[in-house]
Coordinates of C-alpha atoms (C1' of nucleotides) in Angstrom, one line a residue:
Chain A
M10 CA 12.5 -17.0 -7.1
K11 CA 9.5 -15.1 -8.4
L12 CA 8.7 -15.2 -12.0
S13 CA 7.7 -12.0 -13.8
Q14 CA 4.1 -11.2 -14.4
G15 CA 4.8 -11.1 -18.1
V16 CA 5.4 -14.8 -18.3
E17 CA 1.7 -15.5 -17.7
W18 CA 0.7 -12.9 -20.3
A19 CA 3.2 -14.2 -22.9
L20 CA 2.1 -17.8 -22.5
H21 CA -1.6 -17.0 -22.8
C22 CA -0.9 -14.8 -25.8
A23 CA 1.2 -17.4 -27.5
V24 CA -1.5 -20.1 -27.0
T25 CA -4.1 -17.7 -28.3
L26 CA -1.9 -16.9 -31.4
A27 CA -1.9 -20.6 -32.1
D28 CA -5.6 -20.3 -33.0
A29 CA -5.0 -17.5 -35.5
E30 CA -6.0 -18.5 -39.1
D31 CA -3.2 -18.5 -41.7
G32 CA -2.2 -15.0 -42.8
I33 CA -3.9 -13.3 -39.8
L34 CA -1.7 -11.1 -37.7
A35 CA -2.8 -10.0 -34.3
S36 CA -1.9 -6.5 -33.2
R37 CA -0.9 -5.8 -29.6
R38 CA -4.2 -3.9 -29.2
T39 CA -6.1 -7.0 -30.3
L40 CA -4.1 -9.2 -27.9
A41 CA -4.4 -6.8 -25.0
G42 CA -8.1 -6.5 -25.5
Y43 CA -8.5 -10.2 -25.5
Y44 CA -7.3 -10.5 -21.9
G45 CA -7.9 -7.0 -20.7
L46 CA -4.2 -6.3 -20.3
P47 CA -2.4 -2.8 -20.5
E48 CA -1.5 -2.5 -24.1
A49 CA 1.7 -0.5 -23.7
Y50 CA 3.2 -2.9 -21.2
L51 CA 2.2 -6.0 -23.1
A52 CA 4.0 -4.5 -26.1
K53 CA 7.3 -4.7 -24.1
H54 CA 6.8 -8.4 -23.6
L55 CA 5.8 -9.1 -27.2
K56 CA 8.9 -7.4 -28.3
S57 CA 10.9 -9.8 -26.1
L58 CA 9.1 -12.7 -27.8
V59 CA 10.1 -11.3 -31.2
Q60 CA 13.7 -10.8 -30.2
A61 CA 13.8 -14.4 -28.9
G62 CA 12.5 -15.7 -32.2
V63 CA 9.2 -17.0 -30.8
L64 CA 7.0 -14.5 -32.6
V65 CA 7.3 -12.6 -35.9
A66 CA 6.2 -9.0 -36.1
A67 CA 5.0 -6.8 -39.1
S68 CA 4.5 -3.1 -39.1
G69 CA 1.9 -0.9 -40.7
P70 CA -1.9 -1.4 -41.1
R71 CA -2.9 -5.1 -41.1
G72 CA 0.4 -5.6 -39.2
G73 CA 0.8 -7.4 -35.9
F74 CA 2.3 -10.6 -34.5
R75 CA 2.1 -14.3 -35.4
L76 CA 3.9 -17.4 -34.2
A77 CA 7.3 -17.8 -35.8
R78 CA 6.9 -21.6 -36.1
A79 CA 4.2 -24.2 -35.8
P80 CA 2.8 -24.6 -32.3
E81 CA 4.3 -28.0 -32.1
Q82 CA 7.7 -26.5 -32.6
I83 CA 7.4 -24.0 -29.8
T84 CA 7.9 -25.1 -26.2
V85 CA 6.8 -23.4 -23.0
L86 CA 10.4 -23.0 -22.2
D87 CA 11.0 -21.0 -25.3
V88 CA 8.3 -18.5 -24.2
V89 CA 9.5 -18.4 -20.6
E90 CA 13.1 -17.9 -21.5
A91 CA 12.1 -15.1 -23.9
I92 CA 10.7 -13.2 -21.0
E93 CA 12.9 -14.2 -18.1
G94 CA 16.2 -14.7 -20.0
S95 CA 18.0 -18.0 -20.5
A96 CA 20.6 -17.5 -17.7
P97 CA 20.5 -20.1 -15.0
S98 CA 18.7 -19.2 -11.8
F99 CA 21.7 -20.0 -9.7
V100 CA 25.2 -18.5 -10.2
C101 CA 28.1 -20.0 -8.3
T102 CA 30.5 -17.2 -7.2
E103 CA 33.0 -19.8 -5.8
I104 CA 32.9 -18.5 -2.3
R105 CA 34.7 -21.7 -1.3
Q106 CA 37.8 -20.1 -2.8
R107 CA 37.5 -17.0 -0.8
G108 CA 37.9 -16.1 2.9
A109 CA 40.1 -17.4 5.6
C110 CA 39.4 -21.0 4.8
A111 CA 39.7 -20.6 1.0
L112 CA 40.5 -23.7 -0.9
P113 CA 43.4 -23.6 -3.3
P114 CA 42.3 -23.4 -6.9
D115 CA 44.0 -26.6 -7.8
R116 CA 41.6 -28.4 -5.4
C117 CA 38.6 -27.0 -7.2
T118 CA 38.7 -28.6 -10.5
G119 CA 35.1 -29.8 -10.5
P120 CA 32.1 -27.6 -9.8
C121 CA 31.3 -27.3 -6.1
P122 CA 28.6 -29.7 -4.8
V123 CA 26.3 -26.8 -3.9
A124 CA 26.3 -25.4 -7.4
R125 CA 25.8 -28.9 -8.9
I126 CA 22.7 -29.5 -6.9
M127 CA 21.2 -26.1 -7.7
L128 CA 22.0 -26.5 -11.4
D129 CA 20.5 -29.9 -11.4
A130 CA 17.3 -28.5 -10.0
D131 CA 17.4 -25.7 -12.6
R132 CA 17.8 -28.3 -15.3
A133 CA 14.8 -30.3 -14.0
W134 CA 12.7 -27.2 -14.1
R135 CA 13.7 -26.4 -17.6
D136 CA 13.2 -30.0 -18.8
S137 CA 9.7 -29.9 -17.4
L138 CA 8.9 -26.7 -19.3
R139 CA 10.6 -28.0 -22.5
A140 CA 8.5 -31.1 -22.5
V141 CA 5.3 -29.1 -23.3
T142 CA 4.6 -27.3 -26.5
L143 CA 2.0 -24.7 -27.3
A144 CA 0.2 -27.3 -29.3
D145 CA -0.1 -29.4 -26.1
L146 CA -1.6 -26.5 -24.2
S147 CA -3.9 -25.5 -27.0
G148 CA -5.1 -29.1 -27.3
Q149 CA -6.5 -28.9 -23.8
L150 CA -9.0 -26.2 -24.7
P151 CA -12.5 -27.1 -26.0
E152 CA -13.3 -26.6 -29.6
W153 CA -15.5 -23.6 -29.0
A154 CA -12.6 -21.8 -27.3
H155 CA -10.5 -22.1 -30.5
A156 CA -13.4 -20.7 -32.5
R157 CA -13.8 -17.8 -30.2
A158 CA -10.1 -17.0 -30.3
G159 CA -9.9 -17.3 -34.1
S160 CA -12.8 -15.1 -34.6
W161 CA -11.5 -12.4 -32.3
L162 CA -8.1 -12.4 -33.8
A163 CA -9.5 -12.2 -37.3
D164 CA -11.8 -9.3 -36.5
P165 CA -12.2 -8.0 -32.9
S166 CA -15.2 -5.9 -33.9
K167 CA -17.2 -8.9 -35.0
P168 CA -19.4 -10.4 -32.3
L169 CA -18.0 -13.5 -30.7
P170 CA -19.6 -16.9 -31.2
P171 CA -21.6 -17.9 -28.0
V172 CA -20.2 -20.1 -25.3
P173 CA -22.2 -23.4 -25.4
Chain B
M2 CA 13.8 -16.1 -12.2
K3 CA 17.0 -15.2 -10.5
L4 CA 17.8 -16.6 -7.1
S5 CA 19.0 -14.4 -4.3
Q6 CA 22.7 -14.2 -3.6
G7 CA 22.0 -15.3 -0.1
V8 CA 21.0 -18.8 -1.2
E9 CA 24.6 -19.6 -2.0
W10 CA 25.8 -18.2 1.3
A11 CA 23.2 -20.0 3.3
L12 CA 23.8 -23.3 1.7
H13 CA 27.6 -23.1 2.2
C14 CA 27.2 -22.0 5.8
A15 CA 24.7 -24.8 6.5
V16 CA 27.1 -27.4 5.1
T17 CA 29.9 -25.9 7.1
L18 CA 27.9 -26.0 10.3
A19 CA 27.4 -29.7 9.7
D20 CA 31.1 -30.1 10.5
A21 CA 30.8 -28.3 13.9
E22 CA 31.6 -30.5 16.9
D23 CA 28.8 -31.1 19.4
G24 CA 28.2 -28.1 21.6
I25 CA 30.1 -25.7 19.4
L26 CA 28.2 -22.6 18.2
A27 CA 29.6 -20.6 15.3
S28 CA 29.0 -16.8 15.5
R29 CA 28.2 -14.8 12.4
R30 CA 31.6 -13.3 12.5
T31 CA 33.2 -16.8 12.4
L32 CA 31.0 -17.8 9.5
A33 CA 31.6 -14.6 7.6
G34 CA 35.3 -14.9 8.1
Y35 CA 35.2 -18.5 6.8
Y36 CA 34.0 -17.4 3.3
G37 CA 35.1 -13.8 3.4
L38 CA 31.5 -12.5 3.4
P39 CA 30.1 -9.2 4.7
E40 CA 29.2 -10.0 8.3
A41 CA 26.3 -7.6 8.7
Y42 CA 24.5 -8.8 5.6
L43 CA 25.2 -12.5 6.3
A44 CA 23.5 -11.9 9.6
K45 CA 20.3 -11.1 7.8
H46 CA 20.2 -14.4 6.0
L47 CA 21.2 -16.3 9.2
K48 CA 18.2 -14.8 10.9
S49 CA 16.0 -16.0 8.1
L50 CA 17.4 -19.5 8.6
V51 CA 16.6 -19.3 12.3
Q52 CA 13.0 -18.1 11.6
A53 CA 12.6 -21.0 9.2
G54 CA 13.7 -23.5 11.9
V55 CA 16.8 -24.6 10.0
L56 CA 19.3 -23.1 12.5
V57 CA 19.2 -22.4 16.3
A58 CA 20.7 -19.2 17.6
A59 CA 22.1 -18.3 21.1
S60 CA 23.0 -14.9 22.3
G61 CA 25.9 -13.7 24.5
P62 CA 29.5 -14.8 24.7
R63 CA 30.1 -18.3 23.4
G64 CA 26.8 -17.8 21.5
G65 CA 26.2 -18.3 17.8
F66 CA 24.4 -20.7 15.4
R67 CA 24.1 -24.4 15.0
L68 CA 22.0 -26.7 13.0
A69 CA 18.5 -27.3 14.4
R70 CA 18.4 -30.9 13.3
A71 CA 20.9 -33.6 12.2
P72 CA 22.3 -32.9 8.7
E73 CA 20.4 -35.9 7.4
Q74 CA 17.2 -34.2 8.5
I75 CA 17.7 -30.9 6.6
T76 CA 17.2 -30.8 2.9
V77 CA 18.5 -28.2 0.5
L78 CA 15.0 -27.2 -0.1
D79 CA 14.6 -26.2 3.5
V80 CA 17.6 -23.8 3.2
V81 CA 16.5 -22.4 -0.1
E82 CA 12.9 -21.8 1.1
A83 CA 14.2 -20.2 4.3
I84 CA 15.9 -17.5 2.1
E85 CA 13.6 -17.2 -0.9
G86 CA 10.3 -18.0 0.8
S87 CA 8.0 -21.0 0.1
A88 CA 5.6 -19.2 -2.2
P89 CA 5.4 -20.8 -5.7
S90 CA 7.4 -19.1 -8.4
F91 CA 4.3 -18.8 -10.6
V92 CA 1.0 -17.1 -9.6
C93 CA -2.0 -17.5 -11.9
T94 CA -4.0 -14.3 -12.0
E95 CA -6.8 -16.0 -14.1
I96 CA -6.5 -13.6 -16.9
R97 CA -8.6 -16.0 -19.0
Q98 CA -11.5 -14.7 -17.0
R99 CA -10.8 -11.1 -17.9
G100 CA -11.0 -9.0 -21.0
A101 CA -13.2 -9.0 -24.0
C102 CA -13.0 -12.8 -24.4
A103 CA -13.3 -13.6 -20.7
L104 CA -14.5 -17.1 -20.0
P105 CA -17.5 -17.4 -17.7
P106 CA -16.4 -18.6 -14.2
D107 CA -18.5 -21.7 -14.4
R108 CA -16.3 -22.8 -17.3
C109 CA -13.2 -22.4 -15.2
T110 CA -13.6 -25.1 -12.6
G111 CA -10.1 -26.6 -13.0
P112 CA -6.8 -24.7 -13.0
C113 CA -6.0 -23.3 -16.4
P114 CA -3.5 -25.4 -18.4
V115 CA -0.8 -22.7 -18.3
A116 CA -0.8 -22.5 -14.6
R117 CA -0.8 -26.3 -14.3
I118 CA 2.4 -26.6 -16.4
M119 CA 4.1 -23.9 -14.5
L120 CA 3.3 -25.4 -11.2
D121 CA 4.4 -28.8 -12.4
A122 CA 7.7 -27.4 -13.3
D123 CA 7.9 -25.6 -9.9
R124 CA 7.2 -28.9 -8.2
A125 CA 9.9 -30.7 -10.2
W126 CA 12.4 -28.0 -9.1
R127 CA 11.4 -28.3 -5.5
D128 CA 11.4 -32.1 -5.6
S129 CA 14.9 -32.0 -7.0
L130 CA 16.1 -29.8 -4.1
R131 CA 14.2 -31.8 -1.5
A132 CA 15.9 -35.0 -2.5
V133 CA 19.3 -33.8 -1.3
T134 CA 20.2 -33.3 2.3
L135 CA 23.0 -31.4 4.0
A136 CA 24.6 -34.7 4.9
D137 CA 24.7 -35.6 1.2
L138 CA 26.5 -32.4 0.3
S139 CA 28.8 -32.8 3.2
G140 CA 29.6 -36.3 2.2
Q141 CA 31.0 -35.1 -1.1
L142 CA 33.8 -33.2 0.6
P143 CA 37.2 -34.9 1.5
E144 CA 38.1 -35.7 5.0
W145 CA 40.6 -32.9 5.4
A146 CA 37.9 -30.4 4.5
H147 CA 35.8 -31.5 7.4
A148 CA 38.8 -31.2 9.7
R149 CA 39.5 -27.7 8.6
A150 CA 35.9 -26.6 9.0
G151 CA 35.6 -28.2 12.4
S152 CA 38.9 -26.6 13.6
W153 CA 37.9 -23.1 12.3
L154 CA 34.5 -23.3 13.9
A155 CA 35.9 -24.4 17.2
D156 CA 38.5 -21.7 17.3
P157 CA 39.1 -19.3 14.4
S158 CA 42.3 -18.0 15.9
K159 CA 43.9 -21.4 15.9
P160 CA 46.0 -22.2 12.8
L161 CA 44.3 -24.4 10.3
P162 CA 45.5 -27.9 9.5
P163 CA 47.3 -28.0 6.2
V164 CA 45.7 -29.0 2.9
P165 CA 47.4 -32.3 1.8
Chain C
dG25 C1' -11.1 5.2 -67.2
dC26 C1' -6.4 4.4 -65.5
dA27 C1' -2.0 5.3 -63.4
dT28 C1' 0.5 8.0 -60.3
dT29 C1' 1.3 10.2 -56.2
dA30 C1' 0.6 12.4 -51.9
dG31 C1' -1.8 11.8 -47.6
dT32 C1' -3.4 9.2 -43.7
dA33 C1' -4.1 6.0 -40.3
dC34 C1' -2.4 2.2 -38.2
dT35 C1' 1.5 -0.7 -36.7
dC36 C1' 5.9 -1.9 -34.1
dG37 C1' 10.3 -0.3 -31.7
dG38 C1' 13.1 2.1 -28.5
dA39 C1' 13.7 5.8 -25.0
dT40 C1' 11.8 7.4 -20.7
dA41 C1' 9.7 7.7 -15.5
dC42 C1' 8.0 5.3 -11.3
dG43 C1' 7.7 1.8 -7.7
dA44 C1' 9.1 -2.3 -5.3
dA45 C1' 12.2 -5.7 -3.9
dT46 C1' 16.8 -7.0 -3.0
dT47 C1' 21.1 -5.5 -1.2
dG48 C1' 23.7 -3.4 2.4
dT49 C1' 24.5 -1.3 7.0
dC50 C1' 23.9 0.2 11.6
dC51 C1' 22.6 0.4 16.6
dG52 C1' 20.0 -1.5 20.6
dA53 C1' 18.5 -5.7 23.8
dG54 C1' 20.1 -9.7 26.0
dT55 C1' 23.4 -13.1 28.1
dA56 C1' 27.4 -15.7 29.9
dC57 C1' 31.8 -15.1 31.6
dG58 C1' 35.3 -12.9 34.5
dC59 C1' 36.7 -10.1 38.2
dC60 C1' 36.4 -7.9 42.6
dA61 C1' 34.9 -7.3 47.3
dG62 C1' 33.2 -9.2 51.4
dG63 C1' 32.7 -12.9 54.7
Chain D
dC18 C1' 40.0 -19.5 50.9
dC19 C1' 35.1 -19.4 49.4
dT20 C1' 30.9 -17.1 47.8
dG21 C1' 28.0 -13.6 46.1
dG22 C1' 27.3 -9.7 43.2
dC23 C1' 28.6 -6.5 39.6
dG24 C1' 30.7 -5.0 35.3
dT25 C1' 32.1 -6.0 30.8
dA26 C1' 32.4 -7.8 26.4
dC27 C1' 30.4 -10.5 23.1
dT28 C1' 26.3 -12.3 20.8
dC29 C1' 21.8 -12.0 18.1
dG30 C1' 17.7 -9.3 16.6
dG31 C1' 15.2 -5.7 14.5
dA32 C1' 15.2 -0.9 12.4
dC33 C1' 17.1 2.1 8.8
dA34 C1' 19.3 3.7 3.7
dA35 C1' 21.1 2.7 -1.3
dT36 C1' 20.9 0.3 -5.5
dT37 C1' 19.1 -2.7 -8.9
dC38 C1' 15.3 -4.8 -11.2
dG39 C1' 10.5 -5.1 -12.7
dT40 C1' 6.5 -2.3 -13.8
dA41 C1' 4.3 1.1 -16.5
dT42 C1' 4.0 4.7 -20.1
dC43 C1' 4.8 7.6 -24.0
dC44 C1' 6.4 9.2 -28.5
dG45 C1' 8.9 8.5 -32.9
dA46 C1' 10.1 5.4 -37.3
dG47 C1' 8.1 2.7 -40.7
dT48 C1' 4.4 0.7 -43.8
dA49 C1' 0.2 -0.4 -46.4
dC50 C1' -4.0 1.3 -47.7
dT51 C1' -6.9 5.2 -49.5
dA52 C1' -8.2 8.8 -52.2
dA53 C1' -7.4 12.5 -55.0
dT54 C1' -5.4 14.3 -59.2
dG55 C1' -3.5 14.5 -63.7
dC56 C1' -3.3 12.2 -68.2

DNA sequence: GCATTAGTACTCGGATACGAATTGTCCGAGTACGCCAGG
DNA sequence: CCTGGCGTACTCGGACAATTCGTATCCGAGTACTAATGC
């Protein structure tokens, strides 16, 4: 029950991309430099985000990544599932139907109580993540943080505006 | 975000042990035979349950495992954390304080929004598991299932009562 | 001066090693029962 | 017949491999800009 390291990276990068001005694409080098992350490995996670439809990628010079939808339309769950996969954390192997005391299949019409509880908890976890969007996260940052992110994404070589 | 296989085994075994008559200890062989599980590997998980204080073990002939408390006093979360560990699923490495756009530490008094959301979801998951006890799970089984489990735990060589 | 075309530099994407954690298995330490010998 | 002691068989606990997954990295495919060249 440990989440991948990439989930944190992906979430921060997605929130940062919400501050990109229209038409600006951020390359993986730009994003990696923003947080001091290994560029090659971050690329792997960015690719996952593209495959999941969270980001859109463009090749060539001036290429890079941007959000596929408005920040209000992307939930934290979208990002997490892009990295971790959307499979439920608990898989019931129906061991109640195996072994010396196996139950006959016709007695196992409904899901077993153990699986039901675990899936309920999994649903609660996902609901909690689905209730928050990138816009919600971005809105918790101060104005100068948005300005810094936008400036860096537009041109990483330009000096950053100072922190008040 | 995938739970260990042992979680399912541990939960089923714990629910089964709730049907053991007073003074009856179930050996790992008995439990493994109940569900057709590999005995040696199941032992590893049972050991974790003992270390977590969910089960009590006794050595020697007539030895085995029993619940450490009444089924009403053991939550599903107790069992899951015994196997998976109680560490939170998300760990914030404070990448916002690293890289080219690192925030100064004096601007990071509170937890970062990303970590807060992830920990909230983790708490929702654990709350959901904490709300259910082994007694709740056991209560969802029909009467004849309790009788079969109790009979097998008391003497695996005795023929099981039939399923109605 | 302008259009065309070849070159270049920069981007993403997939294929490729390495390490750690989970999975799976085995043998040794300890204990209660049963049996045997002695009184 | 009763009691004490020893042996045995069964239990759990920790130590030891194999496999899968997450981590980390590199090189190749593709694209837009740039610059040189011909008209």
